Coordinates of C-alpha atoms in Angstrom, one line a residue:
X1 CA 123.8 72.0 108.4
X2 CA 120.1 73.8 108.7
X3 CA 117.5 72.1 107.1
X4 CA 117.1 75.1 104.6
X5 CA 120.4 74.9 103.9
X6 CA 120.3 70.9 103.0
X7 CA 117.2 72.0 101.1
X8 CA 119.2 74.7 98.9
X9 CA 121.7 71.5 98.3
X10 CA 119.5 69.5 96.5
X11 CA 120.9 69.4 92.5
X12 CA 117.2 68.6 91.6
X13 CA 115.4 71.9 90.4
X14 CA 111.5 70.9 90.2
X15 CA 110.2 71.0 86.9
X16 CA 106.9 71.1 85.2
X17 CA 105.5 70.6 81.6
X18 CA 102.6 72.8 81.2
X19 CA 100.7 70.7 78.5
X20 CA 97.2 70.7 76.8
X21 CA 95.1 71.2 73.9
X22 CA 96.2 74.6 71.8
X23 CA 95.1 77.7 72.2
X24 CA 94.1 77.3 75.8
X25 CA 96.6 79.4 78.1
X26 CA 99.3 77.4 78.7
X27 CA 101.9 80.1 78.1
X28 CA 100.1 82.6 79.9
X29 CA 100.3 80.1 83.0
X30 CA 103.9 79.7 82.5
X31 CA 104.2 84.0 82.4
X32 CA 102.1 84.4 85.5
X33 CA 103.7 81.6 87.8
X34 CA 107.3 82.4 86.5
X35 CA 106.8 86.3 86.4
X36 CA 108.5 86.9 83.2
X37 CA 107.0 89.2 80.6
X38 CA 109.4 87.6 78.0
X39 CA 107.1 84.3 77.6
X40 CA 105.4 84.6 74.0
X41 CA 101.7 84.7 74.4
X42 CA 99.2 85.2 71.4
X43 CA 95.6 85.1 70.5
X44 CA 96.4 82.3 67.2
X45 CA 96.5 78.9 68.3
X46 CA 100.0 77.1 67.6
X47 CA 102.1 80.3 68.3
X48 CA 104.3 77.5 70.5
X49 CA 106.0 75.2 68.1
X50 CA 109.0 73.9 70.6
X51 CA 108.9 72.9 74.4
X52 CA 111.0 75.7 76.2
X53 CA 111.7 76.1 79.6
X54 CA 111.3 79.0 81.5
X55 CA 113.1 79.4 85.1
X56 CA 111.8 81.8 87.8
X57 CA 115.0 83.1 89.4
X58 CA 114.7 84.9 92.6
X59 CA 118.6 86.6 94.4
X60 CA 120.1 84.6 91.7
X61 CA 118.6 80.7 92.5
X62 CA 116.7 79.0 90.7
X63 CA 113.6 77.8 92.3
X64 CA 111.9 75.8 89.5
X65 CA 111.0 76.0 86.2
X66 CA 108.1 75.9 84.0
X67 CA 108.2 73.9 80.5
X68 CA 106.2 75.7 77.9
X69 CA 105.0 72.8 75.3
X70 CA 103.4 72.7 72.1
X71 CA 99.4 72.0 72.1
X72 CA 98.6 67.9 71.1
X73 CA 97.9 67.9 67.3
X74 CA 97.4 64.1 66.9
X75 CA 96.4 62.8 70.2
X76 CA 93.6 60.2 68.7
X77 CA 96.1 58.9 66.1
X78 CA 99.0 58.5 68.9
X79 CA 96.6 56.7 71.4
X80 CA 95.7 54.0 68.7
X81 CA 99.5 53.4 67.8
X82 CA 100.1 53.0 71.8
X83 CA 97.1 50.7 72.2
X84 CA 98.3 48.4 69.5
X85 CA 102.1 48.4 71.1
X86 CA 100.7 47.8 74.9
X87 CA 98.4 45.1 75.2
X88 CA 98.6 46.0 79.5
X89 CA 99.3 48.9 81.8
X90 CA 103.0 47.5 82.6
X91 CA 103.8 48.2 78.8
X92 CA 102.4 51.6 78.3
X93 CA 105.6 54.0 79.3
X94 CA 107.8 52.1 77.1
X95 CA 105.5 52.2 74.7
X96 CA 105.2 55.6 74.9
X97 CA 109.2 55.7 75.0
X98 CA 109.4 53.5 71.9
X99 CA 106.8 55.9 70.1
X100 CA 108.7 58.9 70.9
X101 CA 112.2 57.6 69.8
X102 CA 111.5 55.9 66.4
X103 CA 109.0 59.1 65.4
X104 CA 111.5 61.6 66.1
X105 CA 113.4 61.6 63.0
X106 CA 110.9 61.7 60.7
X107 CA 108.6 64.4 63.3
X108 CA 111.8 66.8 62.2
X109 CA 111.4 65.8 58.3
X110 CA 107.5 65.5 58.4
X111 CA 106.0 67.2 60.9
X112 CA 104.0 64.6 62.5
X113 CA 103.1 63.9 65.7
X114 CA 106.1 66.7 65.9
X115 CA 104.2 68.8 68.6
X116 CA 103.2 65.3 70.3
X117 CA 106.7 64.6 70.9
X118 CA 108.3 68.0 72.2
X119 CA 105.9 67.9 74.6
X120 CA 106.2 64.4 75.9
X121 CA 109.9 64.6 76.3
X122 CA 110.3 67.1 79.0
X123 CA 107.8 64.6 80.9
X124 CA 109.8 61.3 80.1
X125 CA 112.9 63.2 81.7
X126 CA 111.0 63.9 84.6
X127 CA 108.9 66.8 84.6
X128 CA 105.8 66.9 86.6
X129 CA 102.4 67.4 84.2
X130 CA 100.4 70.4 84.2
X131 CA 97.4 70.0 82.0
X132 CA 95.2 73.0 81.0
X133 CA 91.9 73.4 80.0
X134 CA 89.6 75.9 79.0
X135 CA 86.6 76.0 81.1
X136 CA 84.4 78.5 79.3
X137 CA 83.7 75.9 76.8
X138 CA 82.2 72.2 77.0
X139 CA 83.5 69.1 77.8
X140 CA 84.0 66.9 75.1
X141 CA 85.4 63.6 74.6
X142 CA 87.9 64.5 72.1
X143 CA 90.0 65.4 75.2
X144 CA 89.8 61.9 76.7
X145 CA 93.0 60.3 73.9
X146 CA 95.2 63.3 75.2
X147 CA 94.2 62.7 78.6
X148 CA 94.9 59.0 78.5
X149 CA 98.4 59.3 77.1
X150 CA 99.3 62.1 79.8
X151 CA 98.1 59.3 82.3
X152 CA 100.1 56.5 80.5
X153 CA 103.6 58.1 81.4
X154 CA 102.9 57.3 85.0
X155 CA 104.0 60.8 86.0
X156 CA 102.4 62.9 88.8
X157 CA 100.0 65.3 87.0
X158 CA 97.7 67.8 88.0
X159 CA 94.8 69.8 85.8
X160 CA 94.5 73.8 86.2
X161 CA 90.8 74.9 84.5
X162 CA 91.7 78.5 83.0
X163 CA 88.2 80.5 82.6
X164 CA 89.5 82.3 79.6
X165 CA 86.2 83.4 78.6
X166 CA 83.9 82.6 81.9
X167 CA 83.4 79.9 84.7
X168 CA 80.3 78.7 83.1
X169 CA 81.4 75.1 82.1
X170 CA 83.7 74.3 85.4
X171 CA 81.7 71.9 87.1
X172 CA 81.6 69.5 83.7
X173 CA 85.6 69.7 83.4
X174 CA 85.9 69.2 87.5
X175 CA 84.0 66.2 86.9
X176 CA 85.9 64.8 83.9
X177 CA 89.5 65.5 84.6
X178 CA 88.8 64.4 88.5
X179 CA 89.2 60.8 86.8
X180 CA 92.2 61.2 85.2
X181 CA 94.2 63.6 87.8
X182 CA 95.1 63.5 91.3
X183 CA 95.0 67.7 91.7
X184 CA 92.4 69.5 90.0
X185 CA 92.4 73.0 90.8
X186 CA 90.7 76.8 89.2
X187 CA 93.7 79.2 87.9
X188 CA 93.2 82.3 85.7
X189 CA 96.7 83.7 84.9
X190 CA 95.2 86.9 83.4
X191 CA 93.8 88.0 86.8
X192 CA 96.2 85.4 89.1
X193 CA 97.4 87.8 92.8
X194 CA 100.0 86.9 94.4
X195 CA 98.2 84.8 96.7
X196 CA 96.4 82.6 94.3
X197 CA 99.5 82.1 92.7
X198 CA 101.1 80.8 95.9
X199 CA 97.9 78.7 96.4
X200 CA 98.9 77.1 93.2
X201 CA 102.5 76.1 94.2
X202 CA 101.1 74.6 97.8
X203 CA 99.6 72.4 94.9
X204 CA 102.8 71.6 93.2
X205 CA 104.1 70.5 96.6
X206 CA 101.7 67.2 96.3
X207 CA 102.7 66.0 93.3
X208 CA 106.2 65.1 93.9
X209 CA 107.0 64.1 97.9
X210 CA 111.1 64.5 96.6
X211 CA 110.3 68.1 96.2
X212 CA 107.8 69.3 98.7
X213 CA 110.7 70.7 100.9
X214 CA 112.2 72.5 98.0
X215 CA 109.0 74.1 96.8
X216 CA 108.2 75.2 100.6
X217 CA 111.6 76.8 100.4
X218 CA 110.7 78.4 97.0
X219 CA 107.5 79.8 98.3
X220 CA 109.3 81.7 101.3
X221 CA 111.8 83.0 99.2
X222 CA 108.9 84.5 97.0
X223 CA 107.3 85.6 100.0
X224 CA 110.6 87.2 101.5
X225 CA 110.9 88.9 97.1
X226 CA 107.0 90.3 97.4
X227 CA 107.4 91.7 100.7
X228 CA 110.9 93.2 99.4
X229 CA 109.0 94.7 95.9
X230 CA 106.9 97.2 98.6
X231 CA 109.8 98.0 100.6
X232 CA 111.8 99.0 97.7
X233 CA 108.6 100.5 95.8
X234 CA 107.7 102.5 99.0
X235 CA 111.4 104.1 98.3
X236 CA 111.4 104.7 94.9
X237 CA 108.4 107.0 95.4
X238 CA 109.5 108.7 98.5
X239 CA 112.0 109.8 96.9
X240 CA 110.9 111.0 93.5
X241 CA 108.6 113.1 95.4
X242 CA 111.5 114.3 97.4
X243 CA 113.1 114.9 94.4
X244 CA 110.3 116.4 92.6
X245 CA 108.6 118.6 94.9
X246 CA 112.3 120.6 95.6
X247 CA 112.7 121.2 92.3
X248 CA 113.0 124.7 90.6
X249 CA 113.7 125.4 87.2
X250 CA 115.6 129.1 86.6
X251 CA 117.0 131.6 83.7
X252 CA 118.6 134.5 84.0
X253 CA 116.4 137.9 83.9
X254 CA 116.0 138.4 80.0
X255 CA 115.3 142.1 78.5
X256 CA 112.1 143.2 78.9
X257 CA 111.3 142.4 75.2
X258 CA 111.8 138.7 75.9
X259 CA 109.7 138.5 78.7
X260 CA 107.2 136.7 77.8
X261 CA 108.9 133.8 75.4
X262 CA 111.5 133.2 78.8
X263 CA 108.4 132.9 81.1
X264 CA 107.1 130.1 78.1
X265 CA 110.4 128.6 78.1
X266 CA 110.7 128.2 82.0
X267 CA 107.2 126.6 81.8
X268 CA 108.0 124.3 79.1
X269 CA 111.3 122.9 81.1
X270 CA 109.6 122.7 84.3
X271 CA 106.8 120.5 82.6
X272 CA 109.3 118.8 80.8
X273 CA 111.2 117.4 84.0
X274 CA 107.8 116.7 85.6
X275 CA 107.3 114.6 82.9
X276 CA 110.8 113.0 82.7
X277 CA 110.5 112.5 86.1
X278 CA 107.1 110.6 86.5
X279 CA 108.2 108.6 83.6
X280 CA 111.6 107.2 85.1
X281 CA 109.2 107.0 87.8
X282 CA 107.2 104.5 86.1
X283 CA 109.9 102.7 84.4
X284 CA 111.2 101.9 88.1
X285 CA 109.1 100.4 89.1
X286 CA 108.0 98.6 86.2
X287 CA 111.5 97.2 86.2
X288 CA 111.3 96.0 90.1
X289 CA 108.3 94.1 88.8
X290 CA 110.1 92.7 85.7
X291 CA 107.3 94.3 83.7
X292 CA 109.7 96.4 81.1
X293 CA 107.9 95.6 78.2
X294 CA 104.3 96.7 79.4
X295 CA 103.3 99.5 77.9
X296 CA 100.8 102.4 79.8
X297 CA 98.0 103.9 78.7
X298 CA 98.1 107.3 80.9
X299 CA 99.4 110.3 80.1
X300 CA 102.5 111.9 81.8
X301 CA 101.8 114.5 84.4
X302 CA 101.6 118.4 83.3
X303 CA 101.1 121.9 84.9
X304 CA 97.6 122.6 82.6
X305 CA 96.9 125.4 85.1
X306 CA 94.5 126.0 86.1
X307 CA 93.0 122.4 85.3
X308 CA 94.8 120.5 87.3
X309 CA 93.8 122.5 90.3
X310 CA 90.0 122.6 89.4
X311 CA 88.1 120.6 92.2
X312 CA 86.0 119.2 89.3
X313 CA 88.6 117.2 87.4
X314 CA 90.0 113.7 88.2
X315 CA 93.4 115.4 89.4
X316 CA 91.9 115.6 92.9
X317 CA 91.6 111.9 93.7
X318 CA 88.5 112.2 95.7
X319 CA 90.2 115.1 97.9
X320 CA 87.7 117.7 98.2
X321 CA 89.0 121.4 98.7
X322 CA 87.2 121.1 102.3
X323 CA 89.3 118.0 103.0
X324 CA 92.0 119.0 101.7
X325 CA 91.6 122.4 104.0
X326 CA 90.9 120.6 106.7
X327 CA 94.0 118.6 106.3
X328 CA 96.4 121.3 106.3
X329 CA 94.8 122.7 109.4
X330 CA 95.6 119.5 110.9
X331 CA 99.3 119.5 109.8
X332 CA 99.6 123.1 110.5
X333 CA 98.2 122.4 114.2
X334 CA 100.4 119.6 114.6
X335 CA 103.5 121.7 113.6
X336 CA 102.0 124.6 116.3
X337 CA 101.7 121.8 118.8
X338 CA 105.3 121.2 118.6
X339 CA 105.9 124.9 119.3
X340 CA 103.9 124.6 122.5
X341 CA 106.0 122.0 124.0
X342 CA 109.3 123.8 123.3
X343 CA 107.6 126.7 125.9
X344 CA 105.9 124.3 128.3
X345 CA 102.7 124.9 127.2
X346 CA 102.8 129.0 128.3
X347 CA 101.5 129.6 125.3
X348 CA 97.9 128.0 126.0
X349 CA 98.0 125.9 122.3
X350 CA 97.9 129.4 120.9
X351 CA 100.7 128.0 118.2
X352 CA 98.3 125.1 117.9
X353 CA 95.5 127.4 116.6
X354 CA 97.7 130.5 114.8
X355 CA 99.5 127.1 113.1
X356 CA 96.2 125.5 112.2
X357 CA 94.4 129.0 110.9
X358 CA 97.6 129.9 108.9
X359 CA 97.9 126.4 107.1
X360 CA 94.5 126.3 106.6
X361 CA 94.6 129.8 104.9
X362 CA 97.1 129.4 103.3
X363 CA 95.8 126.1 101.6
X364 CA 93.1 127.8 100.4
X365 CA 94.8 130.9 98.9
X366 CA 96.9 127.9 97.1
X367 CA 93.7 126.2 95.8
X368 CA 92.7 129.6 94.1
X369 CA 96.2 130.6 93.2
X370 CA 98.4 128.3 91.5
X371 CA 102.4 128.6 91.4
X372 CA 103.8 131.3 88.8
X373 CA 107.1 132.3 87.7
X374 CA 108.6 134.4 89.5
X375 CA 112.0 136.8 90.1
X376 CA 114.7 136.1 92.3
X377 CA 117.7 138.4 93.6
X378 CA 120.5 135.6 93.2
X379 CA 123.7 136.9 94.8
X380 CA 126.6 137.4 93.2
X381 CA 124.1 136.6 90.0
X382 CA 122.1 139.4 89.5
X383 CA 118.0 138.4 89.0
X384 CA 116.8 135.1 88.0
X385 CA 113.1 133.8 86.9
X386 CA 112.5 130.7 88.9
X387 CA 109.2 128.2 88.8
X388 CA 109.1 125.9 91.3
X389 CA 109.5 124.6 93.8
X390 CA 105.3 124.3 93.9
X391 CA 104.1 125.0 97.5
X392 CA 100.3 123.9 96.6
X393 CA 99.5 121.4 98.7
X394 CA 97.1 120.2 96.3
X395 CA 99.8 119.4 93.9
X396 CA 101.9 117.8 96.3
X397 CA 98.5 115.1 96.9
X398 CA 98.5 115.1 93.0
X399 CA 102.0 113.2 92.9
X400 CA 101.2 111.5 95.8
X401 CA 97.8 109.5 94.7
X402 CA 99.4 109.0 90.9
X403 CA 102.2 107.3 92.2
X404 CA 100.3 104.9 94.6
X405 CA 97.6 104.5 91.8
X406 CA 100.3 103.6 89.5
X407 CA 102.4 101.1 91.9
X408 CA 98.5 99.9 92.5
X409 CA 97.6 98.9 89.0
X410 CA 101.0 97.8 88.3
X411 CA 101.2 95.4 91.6
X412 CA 98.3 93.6 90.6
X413 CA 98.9 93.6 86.9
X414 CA 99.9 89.6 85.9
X415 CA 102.5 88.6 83.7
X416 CA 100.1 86.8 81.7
X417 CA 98.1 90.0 81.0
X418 CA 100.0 91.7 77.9
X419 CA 97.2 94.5 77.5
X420 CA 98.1 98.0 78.2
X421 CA 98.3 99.0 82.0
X422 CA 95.4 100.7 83.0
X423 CA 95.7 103.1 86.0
X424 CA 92.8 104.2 88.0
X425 CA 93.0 107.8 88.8
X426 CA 89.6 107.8 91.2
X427 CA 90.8 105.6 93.9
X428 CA 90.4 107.1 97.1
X429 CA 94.1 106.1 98.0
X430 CA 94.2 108.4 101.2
X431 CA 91.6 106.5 103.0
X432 CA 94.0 103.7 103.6
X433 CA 95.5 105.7 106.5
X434 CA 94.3 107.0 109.8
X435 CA 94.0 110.6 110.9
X436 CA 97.3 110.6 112.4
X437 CA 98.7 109.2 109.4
X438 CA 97.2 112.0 106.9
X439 CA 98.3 114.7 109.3
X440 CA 101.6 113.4 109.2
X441 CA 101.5 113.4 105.3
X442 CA 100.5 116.5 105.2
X443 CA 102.8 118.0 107.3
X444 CA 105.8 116.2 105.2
X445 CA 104.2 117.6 102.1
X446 CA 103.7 120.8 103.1
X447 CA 107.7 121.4 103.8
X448 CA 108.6 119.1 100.9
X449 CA 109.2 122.2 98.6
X450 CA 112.1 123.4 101.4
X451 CA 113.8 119.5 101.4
X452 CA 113.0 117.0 104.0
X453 CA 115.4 116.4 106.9
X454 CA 116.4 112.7 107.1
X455 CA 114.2 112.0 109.4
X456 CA 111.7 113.7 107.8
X457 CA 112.5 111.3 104.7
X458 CA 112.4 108.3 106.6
X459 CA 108.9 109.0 107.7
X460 CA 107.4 110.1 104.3
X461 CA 109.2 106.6 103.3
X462 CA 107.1 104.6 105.5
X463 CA 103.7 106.3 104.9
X464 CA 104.1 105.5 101.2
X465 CA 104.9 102.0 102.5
X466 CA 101.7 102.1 104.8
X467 CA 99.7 102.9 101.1
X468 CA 101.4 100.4 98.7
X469 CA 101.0 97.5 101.5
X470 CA 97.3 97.9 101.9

């Protein structure tokens, strides 16, 4: 047996009670280190009544869990009760134990010290203590009873300072919960990257020695899960831009009378499926992340033409018509290359340069002329007005940069965070790849509206993984 396999063996699943004052982000740590969008988080102090523990599951396993607890109501009144049961430090967890078990009927019929003991019992079974903090506000001593009985259970504990509303005030907590906890670390859920949320779990792994192996197993397998998220991202937009930018929308030729109101219609159901599309899109991937209840402020795509081809709008992601001209000259000189090798090279690169120069034209005939219905000779079918597939290149770089901007925002968007998802439609996303890279993209683009080989797939795949993985 491997040592990771003895690891996954082990019936103990490491547990923490995430515990504090209310009101200070307790439950929003809990979201953030669990992933889970289902954790109730509110602005109105108390919104936890009952300690509830929430798993993070990864394949199926269970690598700990998280114990959302009421905030202490009653911590002065508590401490005084203990201090008058234990005269000395080798009374103090019974004490505690006695307190919790005579005060727990009448917690239920009163209500107090109710929120004192849901919150101590997931500790007195065995859970590890996470105490929060605010540290955009003062120290103060009123702290110090709470603090004292988290320190009488004898159980390894830690302190996490959330800056909910600034940093300014860290340096007097550091100092103060320093004397009461072994581990006293910085952690803002609302902003919290994958990285400083695995920084936090190297933490967890000193508290308890019985479950340092098992939380260095957990933090591979969430390694192995966020390296997984882009590969299977990087394929969910590969193809929907596979899909999307093949797509044609027809009707059969209508009299000449009902022109017009076809042509509308055409538009309208090719806009529609842009739409539908971007949004399943979006749902995706919001469902990889275990985000489906975050909602988006951005609109769907649409065909405003000619806005969305203006230079001047947003749409162009920082890809000015010269770039974006000089980027088809590449791809169509790259395509040309290929042409030269399948003749040796007799041509002397003269399907390099007619490849460039007829990308490059084309490009910018595209840029001034957008995509239009059109009619078709269908055989067999007679005539049939067809939009799509668009063969703008600028369009194509369109779906491209609001995908990765989307996967972007969503990516670094925490659990915690229950505000709207903002996407920023400015980010110079092609940047993140070299020249060879870009005239590979463009070339895949530029024949996306024929259908990509599956070669041709795979490699449009791994560019999008190249972006998402910056």
């Amino acid at each position: 047996m491997t040592q990771q396999d003895s690891v996954r063996d082990k019936p103990s699943t490491p547990g923490f009670a995430i515990v504090g004052h209310p009101n200070k982000g307790k439950s929003s740590i809990v979201a953030a280190l669990t992933q889970q969008d289902k954790v109730a988080i509110s602005e109105l102090s108390g919104t936890t009544t009952e300690s509830q523990s929430f798993p993070l599951v990864l394949s199926g396993e269970t690598l700990y869990e998280l114990i959302d607890t009421p905030g202490f109501q009653r911590p002065r009144q508590m401490l005084e009760q203990l201090q008058h049961n234990a005269p000395n430090a080798a009374e103090r967890l019974q004490a505690i134990n006695t307190f919790v078990q005579s005060h727990s009927v009448q917690a239920q019929q009163t209500g107090r010290f109710k929120d004192e003991i849901e919150l101590l019992s997931p500790i007195l079974n065995g859970a590890c203590i996470i105490y929060v903090v605010d540290g955009s506000v003062p120290y103060s001593p009123e702290y110090e009873a709470e603090m004292s009985i988290l320190q009488w259970t004898g159980q390894p504990r830690m302190a996490l300072i959330n800056p909910i509303s600034g940093e300014q005030y860290i340096a007097q907590w550091q100092q103060a919960l320093s004397q009461y906890f072994s581990l006293v670390r910085v952690f803002n859920p609302m902003t919290a990257k994958h990285d400083q949320q695995c920084a936090i779990l190297s933490a967890f792994e000193e508290l308890n020695p019985l479950w340092r192996e098992r939380l260095q197993y957990a933090q591979k397998v969430i390694n192995e899960h966020h390296r997984q998220l882009s590969v299977q991202s990087a394929y969910l937009i590969s193809q929907y831009l596979i899909k999307t930018l093949a797509h044609s929308t027809g009707l059969p030729e209508p009299v000449p009378a009902l022109l017009k109101s076809t042509q509308d219609m055409l538009r309208t159901r090719y806009q529609s499926h842009l739409k539908t599309e971007e949004v399943q899109l979006w749902q995706n991937l919001k469902t990889l992340y275990a985000h489906e209840q975050l909602e988006t402020q951005r609109q769907p795509l649409t065909l405003n033409y000619p806005d969305l081809f203006d230079q001047g709008q947003w749409f162009l992601f920082g890809l000015s018509r010269t770039k974006l001209i000089t980027l088809a000259a590449s791809g169509g000189a790259a395509a040309g290359a290929i042409i030269d090798l399948g003749v040796g090279g007799a041509s002397l690169l003269a399907g390099t340069m007619l490849g460039g120069l007829t990308s490059a034209a084309a490009t910018l005939y595209a840029t001034e002329t957008p995509e239009k219905v059109r009619l078709k000779n269908i055989p067999l079918g007679g005539k049939k007005l067809l939009m799509g597939p668009v063969k703008n290149l600028q369009f194509a770089f369109v779906l491209v940069g609001r995908a990765i901007n989307f996967h972007q925002a969503l990516h670094e968007h925490s659990h915690a965070n229950r505000n709207a998802l903002q996407v920023d439609d400015d980010e110079h996303w092609l940047n993140s790849l070299n020249k060879s890279q870009q005239t590979q993209l463009t070339r895949l683009l530029q024949k996306a509206h024929k259908g990509l080989k599956e070669s041709e797939a795979e490699q449009l795949n791994n560019i999008i993984h190249i972006l998402i993985s910056q």
